Amino acid sequence: MSALTHCFVVPAYGKSPYLGDCLASLGRQSRPSRVVVFTSTPFEGMEEYVAKFGAELVCHGPNKGMANDWNYALRGVDANWVTIAHQDDVYGRDFLARTLDGIDQYPDAKLVFTDYCERDERGIRPVSLPLRVKQAIIRFATMGGGVAASPAAQANLLRFGCAIPCPSVTLRRQLAVGLGGFGTEYRVNMDWDFWLRIADEPGGGFVHCRGVLMEHRIHKGSETTAGIADGIRTAEDRSLFRRVWPTPIADFLAFLYRLTYRYN
């Protein structure tokens, strides 16, 4: 473990009311790590604000979308492993400790992800049908264990939709950067596209750390919600399903997937 280095990077957009909660949760990790906030839309006093939570700030430009910001953050640190923490989400105290344990157990892993729960303005949500389906897909792909080791198992995590929760993912940075990072042609599904490309690469598996280790916030101001409202999400879903299925099956799955949007 001595050669293993990690960093949380937090792409930030404007003045999110949830950024402080996210940074506080990263600062409370039982295994501390460096936290760097990256933004192309800084607000006055932002450097002092993030410093209150022990985080650093990197401002960059231009503002060219979420995928571009994530890629800048991946390139902007030199750790072996990087978690792209989402500014609206909260991470459990043992999130990083459990993630690093997974890397220690599977040192050739390409990425590591955890379970999560959903939070809205009323608090923690009951487990929704889409989340139950994702959990079932994960159990199937990992055969109830801790890793989707084969290319086929990794594909099974992604062929019925994206079962890997993006805010919980910790990436092998060198691999991610070497693949060119997240596809800037996507506005919502850049994570699903990237996991598919990583699955095609030789090497280790996709490691799953069981247990709810983070809270994903559902709110009307999120980019996912905006993408659903303007139809971008539907088009991107169809495109990615067609990558792994014949067109008739892909379009049917995209139709079913669209029915789950009401849970967002």
Short mmCIF file of C-alpha atoms in Angstrom, two decimals:
data_model
loop_
_atom_site.label_atom_id
_atom_site.label_comp_id
_atom_site.label_asym_id
_atom_site.label_seq_id
_atom_site.Cartn_x
_atom_site.Cartn_y
_atom_site.Cartn_z
CA MET A 1 0.00 0.00 0.00
CA SER A 2 3.00 2.35 0.37
CA ALA A 3 2.98 3.19 -3.37
CA LEU A 4 -0.77 3.81 -3.47
CA THR A 5 -1.72 7.49 -3.63
CA HIS A 6 -5.22 8.91 -3.79
CA CYS A 7 -6.92 12.25 -4.29
CA PHE A 8 -10.51 13.47 -4.19
CA VAL A 9 -11.20 15.93 -7.00
CA VAL A 10 -14.41 17.95 -6.81
CA PRO A 11 -15.56 19.64 -10.04
CA ALA A 12 -17.64 22.62 -8.88
CA TYR A 13 -20.13 24.71 -10.82
CA GLY A 14 -21.15 28.16 -9.65
CA LYS A 15 -22.11 28.47 -5.98
CA SER A 16 -23.78 25.19 -5.10
CA PRO A 17 -25.64 25.22 -1.76
CA TYR A 18 -24.47 21.63 -1.24
CA LEU A 19 -20.72 22.06 -1.82
CA GLY A 20 -19.96 22.63 1.86
CA ASP A 21 -21.68 19.40 2.90
CA CYS A 22 -19.68 17.49 0.29
CA LEU A 23 -16.34 18.98 1.35
CA ALA A 24 -17.10 18.45 5.03
CA SER A 25 -17.79 14.76 4.38
CA LEU A 26 -14.51 14.40 2.49
CA GLY A 27 -12.67 16.08 5.34
CA ARG A 28 -14.14 13.61 7.84
CA GLN A 29 -12.82 10.48 6.12
CA SER A 30 -11.38 7.87 8.49
CA ARG A 31 -8.46 7.64 6.05
CA PRO A 32 -7.70 11.23 5.08
CA SER A 33 -6.80 12.19 1.53
CA ARG A 34 -6.00 15.32 -0.43
CA VAL A 35 -9.08 17.22 -1.66
CA VAL A 36 -8.86 19.54 -4.67
CA VAL A 37 -11.79 21.57 -5.99
CA PHE A 38 -11.67 22.36 -9.72
CA THR A 39 -13.88 25.05 -11.22
CA SER A 40 -14.29 27.04 -14.40
CA THR A 41 -17.03 29.17 -12.78
CA PRO A 42 -15.53 30.49 -9.51
CA PHE A 43 -17.40 32.78 -7.15
CA GLU A 44 -15.97 35.57 -5.01
CA GLY A 45 -14.32 34.20 -1.88
CA MET A 46 -14.34 30.62 -3.17
CA GLU A 47 -10.70 29.93 -2.30
CA GLU A 48 -11.25 30.95 1.32
CA TYR A 49 -14.51 28.99 1.42
CA VAL A 50 -13.03 25.66 0.32
CA ALA A 51 -9.97 26.22 2.53
CA LYS A 52 -12.28 26.12 5.57
CA PHE A 53 -12.75 22.43 4.78
CA GLY A 54 -9.06 21.76 4.20
CA ALA A 55 -9.46 21.69 0.42
CA GLU A 56 -7.42 23.34 -2.33
CA LEU A 57 -8.85 25.30 -5.25
CA VAL A 58 -7.80 25.20 -8.91
CA CYS A 59 -9.52 27.60 -11.32
CA HIS A 60 -9.39 26.82 -15.02
CA GLY A 61 -11.08 27.68 -18.26
CA PRO A 62 -12.90 27.71 -20.50
CA ASN A 63 -16.28 26.49 -19.26
CA LYS A 64 -16.92 23.81 -21.90
CA GLY A 65 -19.16 21.36 -20.07
CA MET A 66 -19.04 18.71 -17.40
CA ALA A 67 -16.92 16.12 -19.23
CA ASN A 68 -14.27 18.74 -19.99
CA ASP A 69 -14.18 19.75 -16.32
CA TRP A 70 -13.85 16.14 -15.17
CA ASN A 71 -11.00 15.57 -17.60
CA TYR A 72 -9.21 18.69 -16.42
CA ALA A 73 -9.49 17.43 -12.84
CA LEU A 74 -8.13 13.98 -13.81
CA ARG A 75 -5.12 15.58 -15.47
CA GLY A 76 -4.65 18.15 -12.72
CA VAL A 77 -3.43 15.81 -9.96
CA ASP A 78 -0.71 13.18 -9.84
CA ALA A 79 -2.25 10.49 -7.60
CA ASN A 80 -2.48 6.85 -8.70
CA TRP A 81 -6.19 6.77 -7.88
CA VAL A 82 -8.77 9.54 -8.17
CA THR A 83 -12.35 9.83 -6.93
CA ILE A 84 -14.37 12.43 -8.85
CA ALA A 85 -16.56 13.52 -5.95
CA HIS A 86 -19.79 15.20 -6.99
CA GLN A 87 -20.37 18.57 -5.36
CA ASP A 88 -23.98 17.77 -4.39
CA ASP A 89 -23.25 14.41 -2.76
CA VAL A 90 -22.13 13.30 0.70
CA TYR A 91 -19.55 10.60 1.40
CA GLY A 92 -19.65 8.31 4.42
CA ARG A 93 -16.77 8.40 6.87
CA ASP A 94 -15.42 5.03 5.70
CA PHE A 95 -15.93 5.58 1.97
CA LEU A 96 -12.24 5.96 1.21
CA ALA A 97 -11.05 3.34 3.70
CA ARG A 98 -13.32 0.73 2.13
CA THR A 99 -12.32 1.81 -1.38
CA LEU A 100 -8.62 1.53 -0.59
CA ASP A 101 -9.22 -1.87 0.99
CA GLY A 102 -10.76 -2.94 -2.32
CA ILE A 103 -7.72 -1.71 -4.22
CA ASP A 104 -5.45 -3.50 -1.77
CA GLN A 105 -7.37 -6.74 -2.34
CA TYR A 106 -7.47 -6.31 -6.15
CA PRO A 107 -4.36 -4.26 -7.00
CA ASP A 108 -4.88 -4.68 -10.76
CA ALA A 109 -8.38 -3.16 -10.63
CA LYS A 110 -9.35 -0.70 -13.34
CA LEU A 111 -11.92 1.04 -11.17
CA VAL A 112 -13.61 0.63 -7.78
CA PHE A 113 -17.19 1.58 -6.92
CA THR A 114 -19.48 1.37 -3.90
CA ASP A 115 -23.18 1.16 -3.14
CA TYR A 116 -25.13 4.33 -2.46
CA CYS A 117 -28.47 5.66 -1.31
CA GLU A 118 -30.49 8.56 -2.66
CA ARG A 119 -31.35 11.80 -0.86
CA ASP A 120 -33.81 14.51 -1.79
CA GLU A 121 -35.17 17.59 -0.02
CA ARG A 122 -37.14 15.35 2.36
CA GLY A 123 -34.20 13.18 3.41
CA ILE A 124 -33.03 9.67 2.55
CA ARG A 125 -35.32 8.08 -0.02
CA PRO A 126 -36.70 4.56 0.24
CA VAL A 127 -34.91 2.22 -2.15
CA SER A 128 -36.48 2.81 -5.56
CA LEU A 129 -37.25 0.20 -8.22
CA PRO A 130 -34.42 1.41 -10.53
CA LEU A 131 -31.94 1.20 -7.66
CA ARG A 132 -33.09 -2.34 -6.83
CA VAL A 133 -32.60 -3.32 -10.48
CA LYS A 134 -29.07 -1.86 -10.46
CA GLN A 135 -28.26 -3.78 -7.28
CA ALA A 136 -29.48 -6.99 -8.92
CA ILE A 137 -27.34 -6.32 -12.00
CA ILE A 138 -24.28 -5.80 -9.79
CA ARG A 139 -24.90 -9.07 -7.94
CA PHE A 140 -25.31 -10.90 -11.25
CA ALA A 141 -22.18 -9.40 -12.82
CA THR A 142 -20.00 -10.03 -9.77
CA MET A 143 -21.59 -13.42 -9.00
CA GLY A 144 -22.28 -12.10 -5.51
CA GLY A 145 -18.58 -11.45 -4.92
CA GLY A 146 -16.44 -8.35 -4.93
CA VAL A 147 -15.30 -8.06 -8.52
CA ALA A 148 -16.47 -8.24 -12.12
CA ALA A 149 -13.24 -9.83 -13.28
CA SER A 150 -13.80 -10.83 -16.91
CA PRO A 151 -14.62 -8.53 -19.84
CA ALA A 152 -17.99 -10.28 -20.12
CA ALA A 153 -18.78 -9.63 -16.46
CA GLN A 154 -17.81 -5.98 -16.83
CA ALA A 155 -20.03 -5.70 -19.90
CA ASN A 156 -22.91 -7.22 -17.93
CA LEU A 157 -22.68 -4.28 -15.52
CA LEU A 158 -23.33 -1.94 -18.44
CA ARG A 159 -25.45 -3.66 -21.09
CA PHE A 160 -28.80 -3.18 -19.31
CA GLY A 161 -28.06 0.42 -18.36
CA CYS A 162 -25.35 1.93 -16.22
CA ALA A 163 -25.33 0.03 -12.93
CA ILE A 164 -22.10 1.69 -11.79
CA PRO A 165 -22.90 4.84 -9.75
CA CYS A 166 -20.60 7.55 -11.07
CA PRO A 167 -20.19 9.55 -7.82
CA SER A 168 -18.91 6.44 -6.03
CA VAL A 169 -16.25 5.52 -8.60
CA THR A 170 -12.52 5.68 -7.92
CA LEU A 171 -10.45 5.48 -11.10
CA ARG A 172 -6.98 4.25 -11.89
CA ARG A 173 -5.85 7.66 -13.06
CA GLN A 174 -3.16 6.63 -15.54
CA LEU A 175 -5.59 4.34 -17.36
CA ALA A 176 -8.32 6.98 -17.39
CA VAL A 177 -6.04 9.70 -18.74
CA GLY A 178 -4.49 7.30 -21.26
CA LEU A 179 -7.94 6.62 -22.72
CA GLY A 180 -8.51 10.33 -23.22
CA GLY A 181 -10.90 10.72 -20.31
CA PHE A 182 -14.64 11.26 -20.52
CA GLY A 183 -16.20 11.78 -23.94
CA THR A 184 -17.01 15.45 -24.44
CA GLU A 185 -19.70 14.55 -26.99
CA TYR A 186 -21.91 13.44 -24.08
CA ARG A 187 -23.72 15.82 -21.74
CA VAL A 188 -25.27 13.30 -19.32
CA ASN A 189 -24.00 9.78 -20.06
CA MET A 190 -20.28 10.48 -20.28
CA ASP A 191 -19.75 8.08 -17.36
CA TRP A 192 -21.58 5.14 -18.96
CA ASP A 193 -19.64 5.67 -22.19
CA PHE A 194 -16.34 5.80 -20.31
CA TRP A 195 -17.02 2.65 -18.27
CA LEU A 196 -17.76 0.82 -21.54
CA ARG A 197 -14.44 1.95 -22.98
CA ILE A 198 -12.58 0.98 -19.81
CA ALA A 199 -14.26 -2.45 -19.88
CA ASP A 200 -12.75 -3.02 -23.32
CA GLU A 201 -9.24 -2.51 -21.95
CA PRO A 202 -7.10 -5.46 -20.78
CA GLY A 203 -6.15 -5.68 -17.14
CA GLY A 204 -7.95 -6.08 -13.87
CA GLY A 205 -11.62 -5.99 -12.99
CA PHE A 206 -14.30 -3.62 -11.80
CA VAL A 207 -14.25 -3.90 -8.01
CA HIS A 208 -17.45 -3.51 -5.99
CA CYS A 209 -17.28 -2.49 -2.32
CA ARG A 210 -20.55 -3.63 -0.80
CA GLY A 211 -22.46 -1.41 1.58
CA VAL A 212 -23.94 2.08 1.32
CA LEU A 213 -20.93 4.39 1.56
CA MET A 214 -22.29 7.58 0.02
CA GLU A 215 -25.47 9.59 -0.51
CA HIS A 216 -26.41 10.77 -4.00
CA ARG A 217 -28.54 13.91 -3.99
CA ILE A 218 -31.54 14.15 -6.32
CA HIS A 219 -32.60 17.74 -7.00
CA LYS A 220 -34.12 19.84 -9.75
CA GLY A 221 -30.95 21.82 -10.38
CA SER A 222 -28.81 18.84 -11.38
CA GLU A 223 -27.44 18.34 -14.90
CA THR A 224 -29.11 14.91 -15.04
CA THR A 225 -32.51 16.46 -14.37
CA ALA A 226 -31.89 19.11 -17.03
CA GLY A 227 -30.79 16.44 -19.51
CA ILE A 228 -34.00 14.50 -18.95
CA ALA A 229 -36.14 17.60 -19.41
CA ASP A 230 -34.65 18.57 -22.77
CA GLY A 231 -34.45 15.05 -24.23
CA ILE A 232 -30.65 14.77 -24.25
CA ARG A 233 -30.71 11.85 -21.80
CA THR A 234 -33.09 9.84 -24.00
CA ALA A 235 -30.93 10.30 -27.11
CA GLU A 236 -27.74 9.39 -25.26
CA ASP A 237 -29.35 6.31 -23.69
CA ARG A 238 -30.42 5.07 -27.12
CA SER A 239 -26.95 5.65 -28.56
CA LEU A 240 -25.22 3.68 -25.82
CA PHE A 241 -27.71 0.81 -25.83
CA ARG A 242 -27.13 0.51 -29.59
CA ARG A 243 -23.44 0.10 -28.90
CA VAL A 244 -24.05 -3.19 -27.07
CA TRP A 245 -27.34 -4.48 -28.57
CA PRO A 246 -28.96 -4.82 -32.00
CA THR A 247 -31.07 -1.75 -32.76
CA PRO A 248 -34.54 -3.24 -32.02
CA ILE A 249 -33.45 -4.53 -28.60
CA ALA A 250 -31.52 -1.33 -27.87
CA ASP A 251 -34.51 0.87 -28.65
CA PHE A 252 -36.80 -1.27 -26.48
CA LEU A 253 -34.36 -1.06 -23.56
CA ALA A 254 -34.08 2.70 -24.06
CA PHE A 255 -37.89 2.90 -23.89
CA LEU A 256 -37.93 0.94 -20.62
CA TYR A 257 -35.10 3.07 -19.26
CA ARG A 258 -37.08 6.22 -20.01
CA LEU A 259 -39.90 4.98 -17.78
CA THR A 260 -37.54 5.19 -14.79
CA TYR A 261 -36.89 8.92 -15.25
CA ARG A 262 -39.81 9.75 -12.99
CA TYR A 263 -37.69 8.55 -10.07
CA ASN A 264 -35.14 11.29 -10.69
#
